[in-house]
mmCIF file of N, CA, C and O in Angstrom:
data_model
loop_
_atom_site.group_PDB
_atom_site.id
_atom_site.type_symbol
_atom_site.label_atom_id
_atom_site.label_comp_id
_atom_site.label_asym_id
_atom_site.label_seq_id
_atom_site.Cartn_x
_atom_site.Cartn_y
_atom_site.Cartn_z
ATOM 1 N N GLU A 12 50.116 -21.613 -50.031
ATOM 2 C CA GLU A 12 49.196 -21.965 -48.959
ATOM 3 C C GLU A 12 49.756 -21.455 -47.637
ATOM 4 O O GLU A 12 50.892 -21.723 -47.290
ATOM 5 N N LYS A 13 48.927 -20.721 -46.919
ATOM 6 C CA LYS A 13 49.362 -20.218 -45.604
ATOM 7 C C LYS A 13 48.536 -20.853 -44.508
ATOM 8 O O LYS A 13 47.340 -21.012 -44.638
ATOM 9 N N GLN A 14 49.221 -21.250 -43.470
ATOM 10 C CA GLN A 14 48.539 -21.828 -42.325
ATOM 11 C C GLN A 14 49.290 -21.384 -41.083
ATOM 12 O O GLN A 14 50.487 -21.544 -41.008
ATOM 13 N N GLY A 15 48.596 -20.815 -40.134
ATOM 14 C CA GLY A 15 49.255 -20.345 -38.934
ATOM 15 C C GLY A 15 50.331 -19.310 -39.243
ATOM 16 O O GLY A 15 51.372 -19.275 -38.605
ATOM 17 N N ASN A 16 50.078 -18.476 -40.245
ATOM 18 C CA ASN A 16 50.998 -17.402 -40.658
ATOM 19 C C ASN A 16 52.340 -17.889 -41.191
ATOM 20 O O ASN A 16 53.303 -17.133 -41.260
ATOM 21 N N VAL A 17 52.428 -19.159 -41.530
ATOM 22 C CA VAL A 17 53.678 -19.691 -42.087
ATOM 23 C C VAL A 17 53.328 -20.339 -43.426
ATOM 24 O O VAL A 17 52.417 -21.148 -43.497
ATOM 25 N N SER A 18 54.054 -19.969 -44.484
ATOM 26 C CA SER A 18 53.765 -20.571 -45.774
ATOM 27 C C SER A 18 54.222 -22.019 -45.779
ATOM 28 O O SER A 18 55.050 -22.439 -44.973
ATOM 29 N N PHE A 19 53.690 -22.752 -46.738
ATOM 30 C CA PHE A 19 54.016 -24.158 -46.958
ATOM 31 C C PHE A 19 55.538 -24.348 -47.018
ATOM 32 O O PHE A 19 56.096 -25.161 -46.278
ATOM 33 N N ALA A 20 56.228 -23.577 -47.831
ATOM 34 C CA ALA A 20 57.681 -23.704 -48.018
ATOM 35 C C ALA A 20 58.424 -23.339 -46.741
ATOM 36 O O ALA A 20 59.386 -24.022 -46.359
ATOM 37 N N GLU A 21 57.978 -22.288 -46.064
ATOM 38 C CA GLU A 21 58.624 -21.883 -44.795
ATOM 39 C C GLU A 21 58.457 -22.975 -43.747
ATOM 40 O O GLU A 21 59.402 -23.269 -42.998
ATOM 41 N N ARG A 22 57.274 -23.588 -43.719
ATOM 42 C CA ARG A 22 57.044 -24.664 -42.763
ATOM 43 C C ARG A 22 57.969 -25.838 -43.037
ATOM 44 O O ARG A 22 58.565 -26.397 -42.130
ATOM 45 N N HIS A 23 58.109 -26.187 -44.300
ATOM 46 C CA HIS A 23 58.996 -27.300 -44.659
ATOM 47 C C HIS A 23 60.442 -27.006 -44.281
ATOM 48 O O HIS A 23 61.132 -27.869 -43.757
ATOM 49 N N GLU A 24 60.892 -25.777 -44.525
ATOM 50 C CA GLU A 24 62.258 -25.411 -44.140
ATOM 51 C C GLU A 24 62.443 -25.492 -42.634
ATOM 52 O O GLU A 24 63.454 -25.956 -42.144
ATOM 53 N N LYS A 25 61.435 -25.020 -41.888
ATOM 54 C CA LYS A 25 61.511 -25.071 -40.422
ATOM 55 C C LYS A 25 61.534 -26.529 -39.940
ATOM 56 O O LYS A 25 62.302 -26.884 -39.048
ATOM 57 N N ILE A 26 60.694 -27.369 -40.550
ATOM 58 C CA ILE A 26 60.666 -28.796 -40.189
ATOM 59 C C ILE A 26 62.037 -29.412 -40.408
ATOM 60 O O ILE A 26 62.577 -30.100 -39.558
ATOM 61 N N LEU A 27 62.635 -29.142 -41.574
ATOM 62 C CA LEU A 27 63.960 -29.686 -41.897
ATOM 63 C C LEU A 27 65.006 -29.200 -40.904
ATOM 64 O O LEU A 27 65.870 -29.961 -40.470
ATOM 65 N N SER A 28 64.944 -27.935 -40.543
ATOM 66 C CA SER A 28 65.953 -27.426 -39.593
ATOM 67 C C SER A 28 65.773 -28.026 -38.201
ATOM 68 O O SER A 28 66.766 -28.291 -37.514
ATOM 69 N N ILE A 29 64.538 -28.283 -37.788
ATOM 70 C CA ILE A 29 64.279 -28.927 -36.497
ATOM 71 C C ILE A 29 64.864 -30.343 -36.520
ATOM 72 O O ILE A 29 65.518 -30.776 -35.566
ATOM 73 N N ILE A 30 64.649 -31.060 -37.620
ATOM 74 C CA ILE A 30 65.173 -32.434 -37.712
ATOM 75 C C ILE A 30 66.693 -32.417 -37.703
ATOM 76 O O ILE A 30 67.317 -33.232 -37.042
ATOM 77 N N ARG A 31 67.292 -31.481 -38.444
ATOM 78 C CA ARG A 31 68.761 -31.378 -38.452
ATOM 79 C C ARG A 31 69.301 -31.133 -37.045
ATOM 80 O O ARG A 31 70.307 -31.710 -36.654
ATOM 81 N N GLU A 32 68.623 -30.263 -36.316
ATOM 82 C CA GLU A 32 69.028 -29.896 -34.965
ATOM 83 C C GLU A 32 68.905 -31.062 -33.999
ATOM 84 O O GLU A 32 69.792 -31.305 -33.166
ATOM 85 N N GLN A 33 67.800 -31.798 -34.078
ATOM 86 C CA GLN A 33 67.506 -32.833 -33.092
ATOM 87 C C GLN A 33 67.931 -34.228 -33.518
ATOM 88 O O GLN A 33 67.925 -35.141 -32.702
ATOM 89 N N GLY A 34 68.270 -34.405 -34.794
ATOM 90 C CA GLY A 34 68.708 -35.710 -35.244
ATOM 91 C C GLY A 34 67.589 -36.631 -35.658
ATOM 92 O O GLY A 34 67.518 -37.073 -36.779
ATOM 93 N N GLU A 35 66.699 -36.916 -34.733
ATOM 94 C CA GLU A 35 65.529 -37.726 -35.069
ATOM 95 C C GLU A 35 64.356 -37.215 -34.279
ATOM 96 O O GLU A 35 64.497 -36.844 -33.107
ATOM 97 N N VAL A 36 63.203 -37.180 -34.918
ATOM 98 C CA VAL A 36 62.021 -36.586 -34.291
ATOM 99 C C VAL A 36 60.759 -37.373 -34.589
ATOM 100 O O VAL A 36 60.707 -38.149 -35.548
ATOM 101 N N SER A 37 59.758 -37.117 -33.767
ATOM 102 C CA SER A 37 58.416 -37.658 -34.018
ATOM 103 C C SER A 37 57.552 -36.491 -34.508
ATOM 104 O O SER A 37 57.966 -35.321 -34.439
ATOM 105 N N VAL A 38 56.359 -36.816 -34.975
ATOM 106 C CA VAL A 38 55.434 -35.778 -35.416
ATOM 107 C C VAL A 38 55.154 -34.797 -34.292
ATOM 108 O O VAL A 38 55.162 -33.578 -34.483
ATOM 109 N N SER A 39 54.936 -35.309 -33.083
ATOM 110 C CA SER A 39 54.604 -34.410 -31.968
ATOM 111 C C SER A 39 55.790 -33.532 -31.570
ATOM 112 O O SER A 39 55.586 -32.392 -31.145
ATOM 113 N N ASP A 40 57.023 -34.032 -31.727
ATOM 114 C CA ASP A 40 58.212 -33.191 -31.477
ATOM 115 C C ASP A 40 58.162 -31.961 -32.361
ATOM 116 O O ASP A 40 58.410 -30.837 -31.932
ATOM 117 N N ILE A 41 57.852 -32.183 -33.627
ATOM 118 C CA ILE A 41 57.832 -31.079 -34.598
ATOM 119 C C ILE A 41 56.619 -30.182 -34.362
ATOM 120 O O ILE A 41 56.745 -28.958 -34.360
ATOM 121 N N ALA A 42 55.468 -30.789 -34.121
ATOM 122 C CA ALA A 42 54.242 -30.001 -33.914
ATOM 123 C C ALA A 42 54.397 -29.032 -32.740
ATOM 124 O O ALA A 42 53.830 -27.937 -32.771
ATOM 125 N N SER A 43 55.201 -29.391 -31.742
ATOM 126 C CA SER A 43 55.379 -28.520 -30.578
ATOM 127 C C SER A 43 56.096 -27.214 -30.934
ATOM 128 O O SER A 43 56.046 -26.255 -30.194
ATOM 129 N N HIS A 44 56.728 -27.159 -32.102
ATOM 130 C CA HIS A 44 57.417 -25.946 -32.560
ATOM 131 C C HIS A 44 56.492 -25.011 -33.337
ATOM 132 O O HIS A 44 56.891 -23.921 -33.719
ATOM 133 N N PHE A 45 55.295 -25.469 -33.631
ATOM 134 C CA PHE A 45 54.348 -24.671 -34.422
ATOM 135 C C PHE A 45 53.104 -24.375 -33.628
ATOM 136 O O PHE A 45 52.571 -25.241 -32.943
ATOM 137 N N ASN A 46 52.605 -23.147 -33.746
ATOM 138 C CA ASN A 46 51.319 -22.799 -33.124
ATOM 139 C C ASN A 46 50.233 -22.871 -34.172
ATOM 140 O O ASN A 46 50.403 -22.351 -35.275
ATOM 141 N N GLY A 47 49.127 -23.480 -33.824
ATOM 142 C CA GLY A 47 47.974 -23.475 -34.712
ATOM 143 C C GLY A 47 48.083 -24.410 -35.914
ATOM 144 O O GLY A 47 47.330 -24.271 -36.863
ATOM 145 N N ILE A 48 49.046 -25.311 -35.890
ATOM 146 C CA ILE A 48 49.172 -26.285 -36.979
ATOM 147 C C ILE A 48 49.054 -27.674 -36.366
ATOM 148 O O ILE A 48 49.772 -28.015 -35.434
ATOM 149 N N SER A 49 48.115 -28.452 -36.895
ATOM 150 C CA SER A 49 47.807 -29.750 -36.275
ATOM 151 C C SER A 49 48.904 -30.777 -36.568
ATOM 152 O O SER A 49 49.653 -30.649 -37.528
ATOM 153 N N GLU A 50 48.946 -31.808 -35.723
ATOM 154 C CA GLU A 50 49.874 -32.908 -35.945
ATOM 155 C C GLU A 50 49.580 -33.591 -37.279
ATOM 156 O O GLU A 50 50.483 -34.066 -37.949
ATOM 157 N N LYS A 51 48.299 -33.605 -37.651
ATOM 158 C CA LYS A 51 47.909 -34.213 -38.923
ATOM 159 C C LYS A 51 48.561 -33.476 -40.100
ATOM 160 O O LYS A 51 49.047 -34.097 -41.040
ATOM 161 N N THR A 52 48.573 -32.158 -40.042
ATOM 162 C CA THR A 52 49.214 -31.351 -41.084
ATOM 163 C C THR A 52 50.717 -31.611 -41.109
ATOM 164 O O THR A 52 51.300 -31.803 -42.184
ATOM 165 N N ILE A 53 51.333 -31.639 -39.944
ATOM 166 C CA ILE A 53 52.767 -31.925 -39.848
ATOM 167 C C ILE A 53 53.062 -33.306 -40.429
ATOM 168 O O ILE A 53 54.018 -33.491 -41.180
ATOM 169 N N GLN A 54 52.198 -34.249 -40.105
ATOM 170 C CA GLN A 54 52.369 -35.616 -40.616
ATOM 171 C C GLN A 54 52.317 -35.636 -42.144
ATOM 172 O O GLN A 54 53.132 -36.282 -42.800
ATOM 173 N N ARG A 55 51.356 -34.893 -42.715
ATOM 174 C CA ARG A 55 51.264 -34.815 -44.191
ATOM 175 C C ARG A 55 52.531 -34.172 -44.776
ATOM 176 O O ARG A 55 53.030 -34.631 -45.798
ATOM 177 N N ASP A 56 53.031 -33.138 -44.117
ATOM 178 C CA ASP A 56 54.250 -32.487 -44.570
ATOM 179 C C ASP A 56 55.428 -33.481 -44.560
ATOM 180 O O ASP A 56 56.217 -33.539 -45.504
ATOM 181 N N LEU A 57 55.534 -34.260 -43.487
ATOM 182 C CA LEU A 57 56.635 -35.222 -43.365
ATOM 183 C C LEU A 57 56.533 -36.314 -44.440
ATOM 184 O O LEU A 57 57.550 -36.732 -44.994
ATOM 185 N N VAL A 58 55.319 -36.760 -44.722
ATOM 186 C CA VAL A 58 55.114 -37.777 -45.763
ATOM 187 C C VAL A 58 55.565 -37.201 -47.118
ATOM 188 O O VAL A 58 56.247 -37.875 -47.899
ATOM 189 N N LEU A 59 55.220 -35.939 -47.356
ATOM 190 C CA LEU A 59 55.638 -35.272 -48.593
ATOM 191 C C LEU A 59 57.167 -35.141 -48.661
ATOM 192 O O LEU A 59 57.767 -35.426 -49.689
ATOM 193 N N LEU A 60 57.775 -34.696 -47.559
ATOM 194 C CA LEU A 60 59.228 -34.545 -47.516
ATOM 195 C C LEU A 60 59.928 -35.888 -47.695
ATOM 196 O O LEU A 60 60.972 -35.972 -48.337
ATOM 197 N N ALA A 61 59.342 -36.950 -47.136
ATOM 198 C CA ALA A 61 59.911 -38.282 -47.311
ATOM 199 C C ALA A 61 59.772 -38.711 -48.768
ATOM 200 O O ALA A 61 60.697 -39.301 -49.348
ATOM 201 N N GLY A 62 58.635 -38.399 -49.370
ATOM 202 C CA GLY A 62 58.424 -38.723 -50.786
ATOM 203 C C GLY A 62 59.383 -37.999 -51.701
ATOM 204 O O GLY A 62 59.754 -38.508 -52.763
ATOM 205 N N ASN A 63 59.793 -36.797 -51.286
ATOM 206 C CA ASN A 63 60.750 -36.013 -52.059
ATOM 207 C C ASN A 63 62.197 -36.374 -51.755
ATOM 208 O O ASN A 63 63.116 -35.761 -52.263
ATOM 209 N N GLY A 64 62.375 -37.356 -50.867
ATOM 210 C CA GLY A 64 63.729 -37.782 -50.521
ATOM 211 C C GLY A 64 64.472 -36.826 -49.586
ATOM 212 O O GLY A 64 65.676 -36.905 -49.456
ATOM 213 N N ARG A 65 63.754 -35.947 -48.920
ATOM 214 C CA ARG A 65 64.399 -35.002 -48.004
ATOM 215 C C ARG A 65 64.569 -35.602 -46.607
ATOM 216 O O ARG A 65 65.519 -35.301 -45.903
ATOM 217 N N VAL A 66 63.586 -36.393 -46.164
ATOM 218 C CA VAL A 66 63.685 -37.037 -44.867
ATOM 219 C C VAL A 66 63.457 -38.530 -45.026
ATOM 220 O O VAL A 66 62.900 -38.995 -45.992
ATOM 221 N N LYS A 67 63.933 -39.257 -44.032
ATOM 222 C CA LYS A 67 63.804 -40.702 -44.012
ATOM 223 C C LYS A 67 62.914 -41.057 -42.830
ATOM 224 O O LYS A 67 63.073 -40.483 -41.750
ATOM 225 N N LYS A 68 61.988 -41.968 -43.025
ATOM 226 C CA LYS A 68 61.101 -42.355 -41.919
ATOM 227 C C LYS A 68 61.342 -43.804 -41.575
ATOM 228 O O LYS A 68 61.662 -44.620 -42.437
ATOM 229 N N TYR A 69 61.207 -44.118 -40.312
ATOM 230 C CA TYR A 69 61.285 -45.514 -39.886
ATOM 231 C C TYR A 69 60.406 -45.715 -38.674
ATOM 232 O O TYR A 69 60.058 -44.752 -38.000
ATOM 233 N N GLY A 70 60.019 -46.948 -38.420
ATOM 234 C CA GLY A 70 59.080 -47.234 -37.358
ATOM 235 C C GLY A 70 57.663 -47.174 -37.867
ATOM 236 O O GLY A 70 57.418 -46.694 -38.968
ATOM 237 N N ASP A 71 56.738 -47.680 -37.077
ATOM 238 C CA ASP A 71 55.349 -47.732 -37.520
ATOM 239 C C ASP A 71 54.433 -46.883 -36.670
ATOM 240 O O ASP A 71 54.644 -46.710 -35.471
ATOM 241 N N LYS A 72 53.401 -46.378 -37.342
ATOM 242 C CA LYS A 72 52.332 -45.639 -36.714
ATOM 243 C C LYS A 72 52.837 -44.586 -35.717
ATOM 244 O O LYS A 72 53.633 -43.754 -36.057
ATOM 245 N N ARG A 73 52.397 -44.691 -34.454
ATOM 246 C CA ARG A 73 52.765 -43.620 -33.498
ATOM 247 C C ARG A 73 54.212 -43.716 -33.048
ATOM 248 O O ARG A 73 54.687 -42.834 -32.342
ATOM 249 N N TRP A 74 54.902 -44.791 -33.397
ATOM 250 C CA TRP A 74 56.334 -44.889 -33.030
ATOM 251 C C TRP A 74 57.233 -44.409 -34.170
ATOM 252 O O TRP A 74 58.453 -44.452 -34.073
ATOM 253 N N ARG A 75 56.619 -43.940 -35.255
ATOM 254 C CA ARG A 75 57.412 -43.515 -36.415
ATOM 255 C C ARG A 75 58.296 -42.323 -36.066
ATOM 256 O O ARG A 75 57.893 -41.415 -35.356
ATOM 257 N N ARG A 76 59.526 -42.371 -36.543
ATOM 258 C CA ARG A 76 60.496 -41.293 -36.334
ATOM 259 C C ARG A 76 61.027 -40.822 -37.695
ATOM 260 O O ARG A 76 60.992 -41.584 -38.654
ATOM 261 N N TYR A 77 61.507 -39.617 -37.731
ATOM 262 C CA TYR A 77 62.023 -39.041 -38.967
ATOM 263 C C TYR A 77 63.432 -38.518 -38.760
ATOM 264 O O TYR A 77 63.728 -37.953 -37.714
ATOM 265 N N THR A 78 64.279 -38.717 -39.759
ATOM 266 C CA THR A 78 65.641 -38.161 -39.737
ATOM 267 C C THR A 78 65.883 -37.530 -41.116
ATOM 268 O O THR A 78 65.133 -37.763 -42.047
ATOM 269 N N ILE A 79 66.937 -36.733 -41.184
ATOM 270 C CA ILE A 79 67.325 -36.150 -42.466
ATOM 271 C C ILE A 79 67.868 -37.293 -43.353
ATOM 272 O O ILE A 79 68.634 -38.121 -42.871
ATOM 273 N N TYR A 80 67.457 -37.289 -44.597
ATOM 274 C CA TYR A 80 67.982 -38.301 -45.519
ATOM 275 C C TYR A 80 69.443 -37.965 -45.793
ATOM 276 O O TYR A 80 69.758 -36.867 -46.189
ATOM 277 N N GLU A 81 70.337 -38.902 -45.532
ATOM 278 C CA GLU A 81 71.785 -38.656 -45.578
ATOM 279 C C GLU A 81 72.324 -38.086 -46.884
ATOM 280 O O GLU A 81 73.268 -37.343 -46.898
ATOM 281 N N ASN A 82 71.710 -38.463 -48.007
ATOM 282 C CA ASN A 82 72.244 -38.004 -49.299
ATOM 283 C C ASN A 82 71.821 -36.594 -49.675
ATOM 284 O O ASN A 82 72.095 -36.129 -50.760
ATOM 285 N N THR A 83 71.132 -35.899 -48.763
ATOM 286 C CA THR A 83 70.675 -34.538 -49.048
ATOM 287 C C THR A 83 71.887 -33.602 -49.014
ATOM 288 O O THR A 83 72.519 -33.432 -47.998
ATOM 289 N N LEU A 84 72.193 -33.030 -50.154
ATOM 290 C CA LEU A 84 73.290 -32.051 -50.240
ATOM 291 C C LEU A 84 72.698 -30.665 -50.311
ATOM 292 O O LEU A 84 71.895 -30.375 -51.185
ATOM 293 N N GLU A 85 73.076 -29.796 -49.395
ATOM 294 C CA GLU A 85 72.496 -28.456 -49.377
ATOM 295 C C GLU A 85 73.599 -27.426 -49.552
ATOM 296 O O GLU A 85 74.670 -27.572 -49.065
#
């Protein structure tokens, strides 16, 4: 799946690297790094990454923040 000239996998890698760099992020923090990709899409990506155990989420609704899941070995 391509969106905004970035494949699904490339987008996920970029999201993970942004989180690693910044420590903790919101959906809008990440969305600001992408052109033509909605916050809703970023949010779906983050939910998927959290489901896969790649990122950890905490907080509710618009205060939700994401960090790298500590047990991720790369």
